[in-house]
Amino acid sequence: RKEVEQDPGPFNVPEGATVAFNCTYSNSASQSFFWYRQDCRKEPKLLMSVYSSGNEDGRFTAQLNRASQYISLLIRDSKLSDSATYLCVAISSNTGKLIFGQGTTLQVKP
Amino acid sequence: NAGVTQTPKFRILKIGQSMTLQCAQDMNHNYMYWYRQDPGMGLKLIYYSVGAGITDKGEVPNGYNVSRSTTEDFPLRLELAAPSQTSVYFCATGGQSSYEQYFGPGTRLTVT
């Protein structure tokens, strides 16, 4: 089983829609989580950290459910510019290194 | 500041050839990383370094070597290229107190 798993999608949504992605992690000892965004043929960039209490940054909300071992990312009022691949990332409790999920692709249509 | 730079952007190698992927950063970070990303897959850590003169293996180090003689540079060496090394290679850097990593633009390598 992969340490971090995501539904690869693609998720095709109209502009203005609300869309949510989930990510599951297998190691219950993992402590820190992040969402990175990767545009087509570009490098990943940090979108937001995920805190236990949940956190919001504009139209983006990240939440962590430790009991069920999943992380979510909610995007409200989707924009065309939100089209990208969203990578779920966990800090490995064994190595302290970042473990990346395979990514979820979002396509926002006009 | 350029951040993290990588050269070349693209390269086609024949099986058995060797090459060095260059990575340089001007962010004065101690931590540097090499990842590979296969189509539709997440990034896998090849090697990393916590400072000049110190390197360590990541998840998929076989077929690669690294060196870290300065804080700024972290080259990745492929000695005997194989088709399985066809991938996009990303270099990244990070500060000691933060898990945020800053990535270079990547090198697209094809081995035929």
Coordinates of N, CA and C in Angstrom, one line a residue:
Chain A
R1 N 0.9 -1.2 0.0 CA 0.0 0.0 0.0 C 0.9 1.2 0.0
K2 N 0.5 2.2 -0.9 CA 1.3 3.5 -0.9 C 1.1 4.2 0.4
E3 N 2.2 5.0 0.8 CA 2.1 5.7 2.0 C 1.1 6.9 1.9
V4 N 1.0 7.5 0.8 CA 0.1 8.6 0.5 C -0.7 8.3 -0.8
E5 N -2.0 8.2 -0.7 CA -2.8 7.9 -1.9 C -3.8 8.9 -2.2
Q6 N -3.9 9.2 -3.5 CA -4.9 10.2 -4.0 C -5.6 9.6 -5.1
D7 N -6.9 10.0 -5.3 CA -7.6 9.7 -6.6 C -7.0 10.6 -7.7
P8 N -6.5 10.0 -8.7 CA -5.8 10.8 -9.7 C -6.7 11.7 -10.6
G9 N -8.1 11.4 -10.5 CA -9.0 12.2 -11.3 C -8.9 11.8 -12.8
P10 N -9.1 12.7 -13.7 CA -9.3 14.1 -13.5 C -10.7 14.5 -13.0
F11 N -10.7 15.6 -12.3 CA -12.0 16.2 -11.8 C -12.2 17.3 -12.8
N12 N -13.4 17.2 -13.5 CA -13.8 18.3 -14.5 C -15.0 19.0 -13.9
V13 N -14.8 20.3 -13.6 CA -15.8 21.1 -12.9 C -16.0 22.4 -13.7
P14 N -17.2 23.0 -13.6 CA -17.4 24.3 -14.2 C -16.9 25.4 -13.3
E15 N -16.6 26.5 -13.9 CA -16.2 27.7 -13.2 C -17.3 28.0 -12.1
G16 N -16.8 28.3 -10.9 CA -17.7 28.7 -9.8 C -18.1 27.5 -9.0
A17 N -17.8 26.3 -9.4 CA -18.1 25.1 -8.6 C -17.3 25.0 -7.4
T18 N -17.7 24.2 -6.4 CA -16.9 23.8 -5.3 C -16.5 22.4 -5.5
V19 N -15.2 22.1 -5.2 CA -14.7 20.8 -5.5 C -13.8 20.4 -4.3
A20 N -13.8 19.1 -4.0 CA -13.1 18.6 -2.8 C -12.2 17.4 -3.2
F21 N -11.0 17.4 -2.7 CA -10.1 16.2 -3.0 C -9.8 15.6 -1.6
N22 N -9.7 14.3 -1.6 CA -9.3 13.6 -0.4 C -7.9 12.9 -0.7
C23 N -7.2 12.7 0.4 CA -5.9 12.0 0.3 C -5.8 11.2 1.6
T24 N -5.4 9.9 1.5 CA -5.3 9.1 2.6 C -3.8 8.7 2.9
Y25 N -3.5 8.6 4.1 CA -2.1 8.2 4.4 C -2.1 7.0 5.3
S26 N -1.1 6.1 5.2 CA -1.1 4.8 5.8 C -0.4 4.8 7.2
N27 N 0.6 5.7 7.4 CA 1.4 5.7 8.6 C 0.7 6.7 9.6
S28 N 0.1 6.1 10.7 CA -0.5 6.9 11.7 C 0.4 7.8 12.4
A29 N 1.7 7.5 12.3 CA 2.7 8.4 13.0 C 3.0 9.6 12.3
S30 N 2.6 9.7 11.0 CA 2.9 10.9 10.2 C 2.3 12.2 10.9
Q31 N 3.1 13.2 11.0 CA 2.7 14.4 11.8 C 2.3 15.6 11.0
S32 N 2.9 15.8 9.9 CA 2.7 17.0 9.2 C 2.3 16.7 7.7
F33 N 1.4 17.6 7.2 CA 0.9 17.4 5.9 C 0.8 18.7 5.2
F34 N 0.8 18.6 3.8 CA 0.8 19.8 3.0 C 0.1 19.5 1.7
W35 N -0.4 20.5 1.1 CA -0.9 20.5 -0.3 C 0.1 21.3 -1.2
Y36 N 0.6 20.7 -2.2 CA 1.4 21.4 -3.2 C 0.5 21.4 -4.5
R37 N 0.8 22.5 -5.3 CA 0.1 22.6 -6.6 C 1.2 22.5 -7.7
Q38 N 0.8 21.7 -8.7 CA 1.8 21.6 -9.9 C 1.0 21.9 -11.2
D39 N 1.4 22.9 -11.8 CA 0.9 23.3 -13.1 C 1.5 22.3 -14.2
C40 N 0.8 22.2 -15.3 CA 1.3 21.3 -16.4 C 2.7 21.6 -16.8
R41 N 3.6 20.6 -16.7 CA 5.0 20.7 -17.1 C 5.8 21.7 -16.3
K42 N 5.3 22.0 -15.1 CA 6.0 22.9 -14.2 C 6.4 22.2 -12.9
E43 N 7.1 22.9 -12.1 CA 7.6 22.4 -10.8 C 6.5 22.5 -9.7
P44 N 6.4 21.7 -8.7 CA 5.5 21.8 -7.6 C 5.8 23.0 -6.8
K45 N 4.7 23.6 -6.3 CA 4.8 24.8 -5.4 C 3.9 24.6 -4.2
L46 N 4.4 25.0 -3.0 CA 3.5 24.8 -1.8 C 2.3 25.7 -1.9
L47 N 1.1 25.0 -1.8 CA -0.2 25.7 -1.7 C -0.5 26.1 -0.3
M48 N -0.5 25.1 0.6 CA -0.8 25.4 2.0 C -0.4 24.2 2.9
S49 N -0.1 24.5 4.1 CA 0.1 23.4 5.1 C -1.3 23.0 5.6
V50 N -1.3 21.8 6.2 CA -2.6 21.3 6.8 C -2.4 21.2 8.3
Y51 N -3.3 21.9 9.0 CA -3.2 21.9 10.5 C -4.3 21.1 11.1
S52 N -4.1 20.5 12.2 CA -5.0 19.6 12.9 C -6.4 20.3 13.0
S53 N -6.4 21.6 13.3 CA -7.6 22.3 13.5 C -8.3 22.8 12.2
G54 N -7.6 22.5 11.1 CA -8.2 22.9 9.8 C -7.7 24.3 9.5
N55 N -7.5 24.7 8.3 CA -7.1 26.0 8.0 C -7.6 26.5 6.6
E56 N -7.7 27.8 6.5 CA -8.3 28.3 5.3 C -7.4 29.4 4.8
D57 N -7.4 29.5 3.4 CA -6.6 30.5 2.8 C -7.4 31.0 1.6
G58 N -8.2 32.0 1.8 CA -9.0 32.5 0.7 C -10.1 31.5 0.3
R59 N -10.1 31.0 -0.9 CA -11.1 30.0 -1.4 C -10.7 28.6 -1.0
F60 N -9.5 28.4 -0.4 CA -9.0 27.1 -0.2 C -9.1 26.7 1.3
T61 N -9.6 25.5 1.6 CA -9.7 25.0 3.0 C -9.1 23.7 3.0
A62 N -8.2 23.5 4.0 CA -7.5 22.2 4.2 C -7.9 21.6 5.5
Q63 N -8.2 20.3 5.6 CA -8.6 19.7 6.9 C -7.9 18.4 7.0
L64 N -7.7 18.0 8.3 CA -7.0 16.8 8.6 C -7.9 16.0 9.5
N65 N -8.1 14.7 9.2 CA -8.9 13.8 10.0 C -7.9 12.7 10.5
R66 N -7.4 12.8 11.7 CA -6.4 11.8 12.1 C -7.0 10.4 12.4
A67 N -8.2 10.5 12.9 CA -8.9 9.2 13.2 C -9.1 8.3 11.9
S68 N -9.4 9.0 10.8 CA -9.6 8.2 9.6 C -8.4 8.3 8.7
Q69 N -7.4 9.0 9.1 CA -6.1 9.2 8.4 C -6.3 9.7 6.9
Y70 N -7.1 10.8 6.9 CA -7.2 11.4 5.6 C -7.1 13.0 5.7
I71 N -6.7 13.5 4.6 CA -6.5 15.0 4.5 C -7.4 15.4 3.3
S72 N -8.0 16.6 3.4 CA -8.9 17.1 2.4 C -8.5 18.5 2.0
L73 N -8.8 18.8 0.7 CA -8.6 20.1 0.2 C -9.9 20.5 -0.5
L74 N -10.5 21.6 0.0 CA -11.8 22.1 -0.6 C -11.5 23.4 -1.3
I75 N -11.9 23.5 -2.6 CA -11.8 24.7 -3.3 C -13.2 25.3 -3.7
R76 N -13.4 26.5 -3.2 CA -14.7 27.1 -3.5 C -14.6 28.1 -4.6
D77 N -15.7 28.3 -5.3 CA -15.8 29.3 -6.4 C -14.6 29.0 -7.4
S78 N -14.5 27.9 -8.0 CA -13.4 27.5 -8.8 C -13.1 28.5 -9.9
K79 N -11.9 28.8 -10.2 CA -11.5 29.6 -11.3 C -10.8 28.8 -12.4
L80 N -10.8 29.3 -13.6 CA -10.0 28.6 -14.6 C -8.6 28.4 -14.2
S81 N -8.0 29.4 -13.5 CA -6.6 29.3 -13.1 C -6.3 28.3 -12.0
D82 N -7.4 27.7 -11.5 CA -7.2 26.6 -10.5 C -6.8 25.3 -11.2
S83 N -7.0 25.2 -12.5 CA -6.7 24.0 -13.2 C -5.2 23.6 -13.0
A84 N -5.0 22.5 -12.4 CA -3.6 22.1 -12.1 C -3.7 20.7 -11.5
T85 N -2.6 20.1 -11.1 CA -2.5 18.9 -10.3 C -2.2 19.3 -8.9
Y86 N -2.9 18.7 -7.9 CA -2.8 19.0 -6.5 C -2.1 17.8 -5.8
L87 N -1.0 18.0 -5.3 CA -0.2 16.9 -4.7 C -0.4 16.9 -3.1
C88 N -0.8 15.8 -2.6 CA -0.9 15.6 -1.1 C 0.5 15.2 -0.6
V89 N 1.0 15.8 0.4 CA 2.3 15.5 0.9 C 2.3 15.2 2.4
A90 N 2.9 14.1 2.8 CA 3.1 13.8 4.3 C 4.5 13.8 4.6
I91 N 4.8 14.1 5.9 CA 6.2 14.0 6.4 C 6.3 12.6 6.9
S92 N 7.3 11.8 6.4 CA 7.5 10.4 6.8 C 8.0 10.4 8.3
S93 N 7.4 9.7 9.1 CA 7.8 9.6 10.5 C 9.1 8.8 10.6
N94 N 9.4 8.0 9.6 CA 10.6 7.2 9.7 C 11.9 8.1 9.3
T95 N 11.7 8.8 8.2 CA 12.9 9.5 7.6 C 12.8 11.0 7.8
G96 N 11.7 11.6 8.1 CA 11.5 13.0 8.2 C 11.4 13.7 6.8
K97 N 11.4 12.9 5.8 CA 11.3 13.4 4.4 C 9.9 13.5 3.9
L98 N 9.7 14.3 2.8 CA 8.4 14.5 2.2 C 8.0 13.2 1.4
I99 N 6.8 12.7 1.6 CA 6.3 11.7 0.8 C 5.1 12.2 0.0
F100 N 5.2 12.2 -1.3 CA 4.2 12.8 -2.2 C 3.2 11.7 -2.7
G101 N 2.0 12.1 -2.7 CA 1.0 11.3 -3.4 C 1.1 11.5 -4.9
Q102 N 0.4 10.8 -5.7 CA 0.5 10.8 -7.2 C -0.1 12.1 -7.7
G103 N -1.0 12.8 -7.0 CA -1.6 14.0 -7.5 C -3.0 13.7 -8.0
T104 N -3.8 14.8 -7.8 CA -5.2 14.8 -8.3 C -5.3 15.9 -9.3
T105 N -5.7 15.6 -10.5 CA -5.8 16.6 -11.6 C -7.2 17.3 -11.6
L106 N -7.2 18.6 -11.6 CA -8.4 19.4 -11.7 C -8.4 20.2 -13.0
Q107 N -9.5 20.1 -13.7 CA -9.8 20.9 -14.9 C -11.0 21.7 -14.6
V108 N -10.9 23.0 -14.6 CA -12.0 23.9 -14.5 C -12.4 24.4 -15.9
K109 N -13.6 24.2 -16.2 CA -14.1 24.6 -17.6 C -14.9 25.9 -17.5
P110 N -14.9 26.6 -18.6 CA -15.7 27.9 -18.6 C -17.2 27.5 -18.6
Chain B
N1 N 16.9 37.4 -7.2 CA 17.4 36.0 -6.8 C 16.7 35.0 -7.8
A2 N 17.6 34.1 -8.3 CA 17.1 33.1 -9.2 C 16.3 31.9 -8.5
G3 N 16.6 31.7 -7.2 CA 16.0 30.6 -6.5 C 16.7 29.3 -6.8
V4 N 16.1 28.4 -7.5 CA 16.7 27.1 -7.8 C 16.7 27.0 -9.3
T5 N 17.9 26.8 -9.8 CA 18.1 26.6 -11.3 C 18.6 25.2 -11.6
Q6 N 18.1 24.7 -12.8 CA 18.5 23.4 -13.2 C 18.9 23.5 -14.7
T7 N 19.9 22.8 -15.0 CA 20.3 22.6 -16.4 C 20.7 21.2 -16.7
P8 N 20.5 20.6 -17.9 CA 19.7 21.3 -19.0 C 18.2 21.2 -18.7
K9 N 17.4 21.8 -19.6 CA 16.0 21.6 -19.5 C 15.5 20.3 -20.1
F10 N 16.2 19.9 -21.1 CA 15.8 18.7 -21.8 C 17.1 18.0 -22.2
R11 N 17.0 16.6 -22.3 CA 18.1 15.9 -22.8 C 17.7 14.5 -23.2
I12 N 18.2 14.0 -24.3 CA 18.0 12.7 -24.8 C 19.3 11.9 -24.7
L13 N 19.3 10.8 -24.1 CA 20.5 10.0 -23.9 C 20.3 8.7 -24.6
K14 N 21.4 8.1 -25.0 CA 21.4 6.7 -25.5 C 21.7 5.8 -24.3
I15 N 21.2 4.6 -24.3 CA 21.5 3.6 -23.3 C 23.0 3.5 -23.1
G16 N 23.4 3.5 -21.8 CA 24.8 3.4 -21.5 C 25.6 4.7 -21.4
Q17 N 25.0 5.8 -21.9 CA 25.7 7.0 -21.8 C 25.6 7.6 -20.4
S18 N 26.4 8.5 -20.1 CA 26.4 9.2 -18.8 C 26.2 10.6 -18.9
M19 N 25.7 11.3 -17.8 CA 25.5 12.7 -17.8 C 25.3 13.2 -16.4
T20 N 25.5 14.5 -16.3 CA 25.3 15.2 -15.0 C 24.2 16.2 -15.1
L21 N 23.2 16.1 -14.2 CA 22.2 17.1 -14.1 C 22.7 18.1 -13.1
Q22 N 22.6 19.4 -13.5 CA 23.1 20.5 -12.6 C 22.0 21.1 -11.8
C23 N 22.3 21.5 -10.6 CA 21.3 22.2 -9.8 C 22.1 23.2 -8.9
A24 N 21.5 24.4 -8.9 CA 22.2 25.5 -8.1 C 21.1 26.3 -7.4
Q25 N 21.4 26.7 -6.2 CA 20.4 27.6 -5.5 C 21.2 28.8 -4.9
D26 N 20.4 29.9 -4.8 CA 21.0 31.1 -4.2 C 20.2 31.5 -3.0
M27 N 19.5 30.5 -2.4 CA 18.7 30.8 -1.2 C 19.4 30.6 0.1
N28 N 20.6 30.1 0.0 CA 21.4 29.9 1.2 C 20.8 28.8 2.1
H29 N 20.1 27.9 1.5 CA 19.6 26.8 2.2 C 20.6 25.6 2.4
N30 N 20.5 25.0 3.5 CA 21.4 23.8 3.7 C 20.9 22.6 3.1
Y31 N 19.6 22.4 3.1 CA 19.0 21.2 2.6 C 18.7 21.2 1.1
M32 N 19.2 20.2 0.4 CA 18.9 20.1 -1.0 C 18.5 18.6 -1.4
Y33 N 17.7 18.5 -2.4 CA 17.0 17.2 -2.7 C 17.0 17.0 -4.2
W34 N 17.0 15.7 -4.6 CA 16.8 15.3 -6.0 C 15.6 14.4 -6.0
Y35 N 14.6 14.7 -6.8 CA 13.4 13.8 -7.0 C 13.3 13.5 -8.5
R36 N 12.6 12.4 -8.7 CA 12.2 12.0 -10.1 C 10.7 11.9 -10.1
Q37 N 10.1 12.3 -11.2 CA 8.6 12.2 -11.3 C 8.3 11.5 -12.6
D38 N 7.7 10.3 -12.5 CA 7.3 9.6 -13.7 C 5.9 10.0 -14.1
P39 N 5.5 9.8 -15.3 CA 4.1 10.3 -15.7 C 3.0 9.7 -14.8
G40 N 2.2 10.7 -14.3 CA 1.0 10.3 -13.5 C 1.4 9.8 -12.1
M41 N 2.6 10.0 -11.7 CA 3.1 9.6 -10.4 C 3.5 10.7 -9.6
G42 N 3.6 10.5 -8.3 CA 4.2 11.5 -7.4 C 5.7 11.5 -7.5
L43 N 6.3 12.4 -6.8 CA 7.7 12.6 -6.8 C 8.4 11.5 -5.8
K44 N 9.5 11.0 -6.3 CA 10.2 10.0 -5.5 C 11.6 10.6 -5.2
L45 N 12.0 10.5 -3.9 CA 13.3 11.1 -3.5 C 14.4 10.2 -3.9
I46 N 15.4 10.7 -4.6 CA 16.6 10.0 -5.1 C 17.7 10.1 -4.1
Y47 N 18.2 11.3 -3.8 CA 19.2 11.6 -2.9 C 18.9 12.9 -2.2
Y48 N 19.5 13.2 -1.1 CA 19.4 14.5 -0.4 C 20.7 14.8 0.3
S49 N 20.7 16.1 0.7 CA 21.9 16.6 1.4 C 21.5 17.6 2.4
V50 N 22.1 17.4 3.6 CA 21.7 18.4 4.7 C 22.8 19.5 4.8
G51 N 23.8 19.4 4.0 CA 24.8 20.5 4.0 C 26.0 20.1 3.2
A52 N 26.9 21.0 2.9 CA 28.1 20.7 2.1 C 28.8 19.6 2.7
G53 N 29.2 18.6 1.8 CA 30.0 17.5 2.2 C 29.2 16.3 2.8
I54 N 27.8 16.5 2.9 CA 27.0 15.4 3.5 C 25.9 15.1 2.5
T55 N 25.8 13.8 2.1 CA 24.7 13.3 1.2 C 24.2 12.0 1.7
D56 N 23.0 11.7 1.4 CA 22.4 10.4 1.8 C 21.4 10.0 0.8
K57 N 21.1 8.7 0.8 CA 20.2 8.1 -0.2 C 18.8 8.3 0.2
G58 N 18.0 8.5 -0.8 CA 16.5 8.5 -0.6 C 15.9 7.2 -0.9
E59 N 14.7 7.3 -1.5 CA 13.9 6.1 -1.8 C 14.4 5.3 -3.0
V60 N 14.9 6.0 -4.0 CA 15.3 5.3 -5.3 C 16.6 5.7 -5.7
P61 N 17.7 5.4 -5.0 CA 19.1 5.9 -5.4 C 19.8 5.1 -6.4
N62 N 19.4 3.9 -6.7 CA 20.1 3.1 -7.6 C 20.3 3.7 -9.0
G63 N 21.5 3.7 -9.5 CA 21.8 4.2 -10.8 C 22.2 5.7 -10.8
Y64 N 22.2 6.3 -9.6 CA 22.6 7.7 -9.5 C 23.6 7.9 -8.5
N65 N 24.3 9.1 -8.6 CA 25.3 9.5 -7.6 C 25.2 11.0 -7.5
V66 N 25.5 11.5 -6.3 CA 25.5 12.9 -6.1 C 26.8 13.4 -5.3
S67 N 27.0 14.7 -5.3 CA 28.1 15.3 -4.5 C 27.6 16.6 -4.1
R68 N 28.1 17.1 -3.0 CA 27.8 18.4 -2.5 C 29.0 19.1 -1.9
S69 N 29.8 19.7 -2.8 CA 31.0 20.3 -2.4 C 30.8 21.8 -1.9
T70 N 29.7 22.4 -2.3 CA 29.4 23.7 -1.9 C 27.9 23.8 -1.4
T71 N 27.5 24.8 -0.7 CA 26.1 25.0 -0.3 C 25.2 25.2 -1.5
E72 N 25.8 25.8 -2.5 CA 25.0 26.2 -3.7 C 24.7 25.1 -4.7
D73 N 25.6 24.2 -4.8 CA 25.5 23.2 -6.0 C 25.2 21.8 -5.5
F74 N 24.4 21.1 -6.2 CA 24.1 19.7 -5.9 C 23.9 18.9 -7.2
P75 N 24.9 18.5 -7.9 CA 24.7 17.8 -9.2 C 24.4 16.4 -9.0
L76 N 23.6 15.9 -9.9 CA 23.2 14.5 -9.9 C 23.8 13.8 -11.1
R77 N 24.4 12.7 -10.9 CA 25.2 12.0 -12.0 C 24.5 10.7 -12.3
L78 N 24.3 10.4 -13.6 CA 23.8 9.2 -14.1 C 25.0 8.5 -14.8
E79 N 25.4 7.4 -14.4 CA 26.6 6.8 -15.0 C 26.4 5.9 -16.2
L80 N 25.4 5.1 -16.1 CA 25.0 4.2 -17.3 C 23.5 4.3 -17.5
A81 N 23.1 5.2 -18.4 CA 21.7 5.5 -18.5 C 21.0 4.3 -19.0
A82 N 19.8 4.1 -18.4 CA 18.9 3.0 -18.8 C 17.5 3.6 -19.1
P83 N 16.7 2.9 -19.9 CA 15.4 3.4 -20.2 C 14.5 3.7 -19.0
S84 N 14.7 2.9 -17.9 CA 13.9 3.1 -16.7 C 14.2 4.5 -16.1
Q85 N 15.3 5.2 -16.5 CA 15.6 6.5 -15.9 C 15.0 7.6 -16.7
T86 N 14.2 7.3 -17.7 CA 13.4 8.3 -18.4 C 12.4 8.9 -17.4
S87 N 12.5 10.2 -17.2 CA 11.7 10.8 -16.2 C 11.9 12.3 -16.2
V88 N 11.2 13.0 -15.4 CA 11.4 14.4 -15.1 C 12.1 14.5 -13.7
Y89 N 13.3 15.2 -13.7 CA 14.0 15.3 -12.5 C 13.9 16.7 -11.9
F90 N 13.5 16.7 -10.7 CA 13.4 18.0 -10.0 C 14.4 18.1 -8.8
C91 N 15.1 19.2 -8.8 CA 15.9 19.6 -7.7 C 15.2 20.5 -6.7
A92 N 15.3 20.4 -5.4 CA 14.6 21.2 -4.5 C 15.6 21.6 -3.4
T93 N 15.2 22.7 -2.7 CA 16.0 23.1 -1.5 C 15.0 23.5 -0.4
G94 N 15.5 23.4 0.8 CA 14.6 23.8 1.9 C 15.4 24.3 3.1
G95 N 14.8 25.1 3.9 CA 15.4 25.6 5.1 C 15.4 24.6 6.2
Q96 N 16.2 24.8 7.2 CA 16.4 23.8 8.2 C 15.2 23.7 9.1
S97 N 14.5 24.9 9.3 CA 13.4 24.9 10.2 C 12.0 24.8 9.6
S98 N 12.0 24.6 8.3 CA 10.7 24.6 7.6 C 10.7 23.4 6.6
Y99 N 9.5 22.8 6.5 CA 9.3 21.7 5.6 C 9.0 22.1 4.2
E100 N 8.8 23.5 4.0 CA 8.5 23.9 2.7 C 9.7 23.7 1.8
Q101 N 9.5 23.2 0.6 CA 10.6 23.0 -0.3 C 10.4 23.8 -1.6
Y102 N 11.5 24.3 -2.1 CA 11.4 25.2 -3.3 C 12.0 24.4 -4.5
F103 N 11.3 24.2 -5.5 CA 11.7 23.3 -6.6 C 12.3 24.1 -7.8
G104 N 13.3 23.5 -8.5 CA 13.7 24.0 -9.7 C 12.7 23.7 -10.8
P105 N 12.9 24.2 -12.1 CA 12.0 24.0 -13.1 C 12.0 22.6 -13.7
G106 N 13.0 21.7 -13.4 CA 13.0 20.4 -13.8 C 13.9 20.1 -15.0
T107 N 14.3 18.9 -15.2 CA 15.0 18.4 -16.4 C 14.3 17.2 -16.9
R108 N 13.9 17.3 -18.2 CA 13.2 16.2 -18.8 C 14.2 15.3 -19.5
L109 N 14.4 14.1 -19.1 CA 15.4 13.2 -19.6 C 14.7 12.0 -20.3
T110 N 15.1 11.7 -21.5 CA 14.6 10.5 -22.2 C 15.9 9.7 -22.5
V111 N 15.8 8.4 -22.2 CA 16.8 7.4 -22.5 C 16.3 6.4 -23.5
T112 N 16.9 6.4 -24.6 CA 16.5 5.4 -25.7 C 17.5 4.5 -26.2

